[in-house]
């Protein structure tokens, strides 16, 4: 009798499509992220692939749109190309798509680095070598290359 009670209490397993659409209704994900979530819920590979294809054809799942939104989010946080590229790779976006989105962005990374430095350090530019080196390491940790970090800390002479 307890077996019958356990069976009636068990919630019916939703379809992979139901789960995927539910996730995508809240926010965008990459194809790989949805695939991993469905694999964790132990759906079979064929059902996952069919679901992903349907979501893409319906416009619910779009890696290019997701990449563009991710890029915009990272730029607003003051992150550089290297950090953005790494984040996109971790989310399962293809290298070709990542490079295309970065190329299409037309973002002035030198100015983004400068704004990040101003936000962190104010208008005062550190002149001593150890402090300046620390600032450059910080900016490089935020995804900027050495040239961009150096530009961000350059003293403007009027």
GROMACS .gro file of C-alpha atoms in nm:
model
  158
    1UNK     CA    1   0.000   0.000   0.000
    2UNK     CA    2   0.285   0.236   0.068
    3UNK     CA    3   0.414   0.170  -0.287
    4UNK     CA    4   0.081   0.287  -0.431
    5UNK     CA    5   0.098   0.604  -0.219
    6UNK     CA    6   0.453   0.676  -0.335
    7UNK     CA    7   0.353   0.639  -0.697
    8UNK     CA    8   0.062   0.880  -0.668
    9UNK     CA    9   0.274   1.136  -0.481
   10UNK     CA   10   0.546   1.138  -0.746
   11UNK     CA   11   0.506   1.439  -0.973
   12UNK     CA   12   0.468   1.361  -1.342
   13UNK     CA   13   0.787   1.419  -1.536
   14UNK     CA   14   0.751   1.719  -1.765
   15UNK     CA   15   0.864   1.694  -2.124
   16UNK     CA   16   1.203   1.831  -2.222
   17UNK     CA   17   1.019   2.089  -2.433
   18UNK     CA   18   0.821   2.206  -2.128
   19UNK     CA   19   1.140   2.248  -1.925
   20UNK     CA   20   1.332   2.422  -2.205
   21UNK     CA   21   1.054   2.669  -2.286
   22UNK     CA   22   1.006   2.740  -1.915
   23UNK     CA   23   1.373   2.826  -1.879
   24UNK     CA   24   1.381   3.036  -2.195
   25UNK     CA   25   1.068   3.225  -2.092
   26UNK     CA   26   1.259   3.371  -1.798
   27UNK     CA   27   1.582   3.467  -1.978
   28UNK     CA   28   1.804   3.377  -2.272
   29UNK     CA   29   2.043   3.084  -2.256
   30UNK     CA   30   2.288   2.938  -2.506
   31UNK     CA   31   2.203   2.612  -2.678
   32UNK     CA   32   2.472   2.434  -2.478
   33UNK     CA   33   2.337   2.565  -2.146
   34UNK     CA   34   1.988   2.432  -2.219
   35UNK     CA   35   2.136   2.105  -2.339
   36UNK     CA   36   2.329   2.065  -2.011
   37UNK     CA   37   2.024   2.146  -1.802
   38UNK     CA   38   1.819   1.885  -1.986
   39UNK     CA   39   2.099   1.628  -1.956
   40UNK     CA   40   2.109   1.691  -1.580
   41UNK     CA   41   1.739   1.609  -1.569
   42UNK     CA   42   1.826   1.284  -1.749
   43UNK     CA   43   1.630   1.329  -2.071
   44UNK     CA   44   1.747   1.110  -2.355
   45UNK     CA   45   1.975   1.257  -2.621
   46UNK     CA   46   1.723   1.232  -2.905
   47UNK     CA   47   1.454   1.417  -2.709
   48UNK     CA   48   1.706   1.687  -2.611
   49UNK     CA   49   1.822   1.736  -2.970
   50UNK     CA   50   1.464   1.753  -3.099
   51UNK     CA   51   1.374   2.002  -2.828
   52UNK     CA   52   1.676   2.222  -2.900
   53UNK     CA   53   1.605   2.222  -3.273
   54UNK     CA   54   1.240   2.311  -3.216
   55UNK     CA   55   1.332   2.593  -2.977
   56UNK     CA   56   1.577   2.732  -3.232
   57UNK     CA   57   1.329   2.710  -3.520
   58UNK     CA   58   1.063   2.881  -3.305
   59UNK     CA   59   1.301   3.163  -3.213
   60UNK     CA   60   1.303   3.080  -2.843
   61UNK     CA   61   1.669   2.983  -2.857
   62UNK     CA   62   1.913   3.205  -3.046
   63UNK     CA   63   2.284   3.193  -2.968
   64UNK     CA   64   2.352   3.513  -3.167
   65UNK     CA   65   2.090   3.706  -2.970
   66UNK     CA   66   2.222   3.559  -2.644
   67UNK     CA   67   2.579   3.658  -2.736
   68UNK     CA   68   2.474   4.015  -2.820
   69UNK     CA   69   2.290   4.050  -2.488
   70UNK     CA   70   2.585   3.904  -2.300
   71UNK     CA   71   2.821   4.145  -2.475
   72UNK     CA   72   2.601   4.443  -2.388
   73UNK     CA   73   2.583   4.331  -2.025
   74UNK     CA   74   2.961   4.292  -1.996
   75UNK     CA   75   3.031   4.628  -2.162
   76UNK     CA   76   2.796   4.798  -1.916
   77UNK     CA   77   2.998   4.639  -1.634
   78UNK     CA   78   3.319   4.775  -1.784
   79UNK     CA   79   3.470   4.444  -1.888
   80UNK     CA   80   3.726   4.406  -2.165
   81UNK     CA   81   3.735   4.177  -2.466
   82UNK     CA   82   3.934   3.900  -2.298
   83UNK     CA   83   3.694   3.866  -2.005
   84UNK     CA   84   3.392   3.880  -2.236
   85UNK     CA   85   3.540   3.619  -2.469
   86UNK     CA   86   3.610   3.387  -2.175
   87UNK     CA   87   3.258   3.430  -2.037
   88UNK     CA   88   3.103   3.354  -2.375
   89UNK     CA   89   3.318   3.042  -2.416
   90UNK     CA   90   3.211   2.920  -2.071
   91UNK     CA   91   2.850   2.958  -2.175
   92UNK     CA   92   2.907   2.731  -2.474
   93UNK     CA   93   2.906   2.981  -2.760
   94UNK     CA   94   3.113   2.895  -3.066
   95UNK     CA   95   3.442   3.073  -3.127
   96UNK     CA   96   3.323   3.193  -3.467
   97UNK     CA   97   3.009   3.347  -3.317
   98UNK     CA   98   3.206   3.509  -3.034
   99UNK     CA   99   3.454   3.667  -3.273
  100UNK     CA  100   3.173   3.787  -3.502
  101UNK     CA  101   2.982   3.949  -3.216
  102UNK     CA  102   3.297   4.119  -3.085
  103UNK     CA  103   3.384   4.240  -3.435
  104UNK     CA  104   3.031   4.373  -3.494
  105UNK     CA  105   3.023   4.557  -3.161
  106UNK     CA  106   3.225   4.857  -3.283
  107UNK     CA  107   3.308   4.923  -2.918
  108UNK     CA  108   3.602   5.149  -2.832
  109UNK     CA  109   3.773   4.921  -2.582
  110UNK     CA  110   4.028   5.189  -2.497
  111UNK     CA  111   3.749   5.420  -2.380
  112UNK     CA  112   3.577   5.138  -2.187
  113UNK     CA  113   3.910   5.074  -2.010
  114UNK     CA  114   3.946   5.444  -1.936
  115UNK     CA  115   3.596   5.463  -1.789
  116UNK     CA  116   3.666   5.154  -1.577
  117UNK     CA  117   3.988   5.310  -1.447
  118UNK     CA  118   3.813   5.640  -1.370
  119UNK     CA  119   3.536   5.459  -1.186
  120UNK     CA  120   3.787   5.258  -0.981
  121UNK     CA  121   4.057   5.521  -0.920
  122UNK     CA  122   3.890   5.854  -0.991
  123UNK     CA  123   4.053   6.122  -1.202
  124UNK     CA  124   4.383   6.099  -1.012
  125UNK     CA  125   4.627   5.890  -1.211
  126UNK     CA  126   4.877   5.697  -0.997
  127UNK     CA  127   5.229   5.811  -1.085
  128UNK     CA  128   5.452   5.583  -0.881
  129UNK     CA  129   5.551   5.259  -1.050
  130UNK     CA  130   5.416   5.001  -0.796
  131UNK     CA  131   5.074   5.166  -0.777
  132UNK     CA  132   5.053   5.207  -1.153
  133UNK     CA  133   5.153   4.840  -1.202
  134UNK     CA  134   4.877   4.738  -0.960
  135UNK     CA  135   4.623   4.943  -1.158
  136UNK     CA  136   4.737   4.786  -1.486
  137UNK     CA  137   4.706   4.436  -1.336
  138UNK     CA  138   4.354   4.523  -1.219
  139UNK     CA  139   4.249   4.642  -1.566
  140UNK     CA  140   4.406   4.338  -1.731
  141UNK     CA  141   4.211   4.121  -1.485
  142UNK     CA  142   3.898   4.296  -1.608
  143UNK     CA  143   3.973   4.173  -1.960
  144UNK     CA  144   4.171   4.458  -2.113
  145UNK     CA  145   4.505   4.411  -2.282
  146UNK     CA  146   4.819   4.598  -2.176
  147UNK     CA  147   4.781   4.872  -2.437
  148UNK     CA  148   4.422   4.943  -2.331
  149UNK     CA  149   4.516   4.945  -1.961
  150UNK     CA  150   4.812   5.174  -2.028
  151UNK     CA  151   4.590   5.407  -2.231
  152UNK     CA  152   4.334   5.415  -1.951
  153UNK     CA  153   4.599   5.535  -1.705
  154UNK     CA  154   4.770   5.783  -1.940
  155UNK     CA  155   4.796   6.139  -1.816
  156UNK     CA  156   4.627   6.384  -2.048
  157UNK     CA  157   4.825   6.704  -2.091
  158UNK     CA  158   4.630   7.008  -2.209
   0.00000   0.00000   0.00000
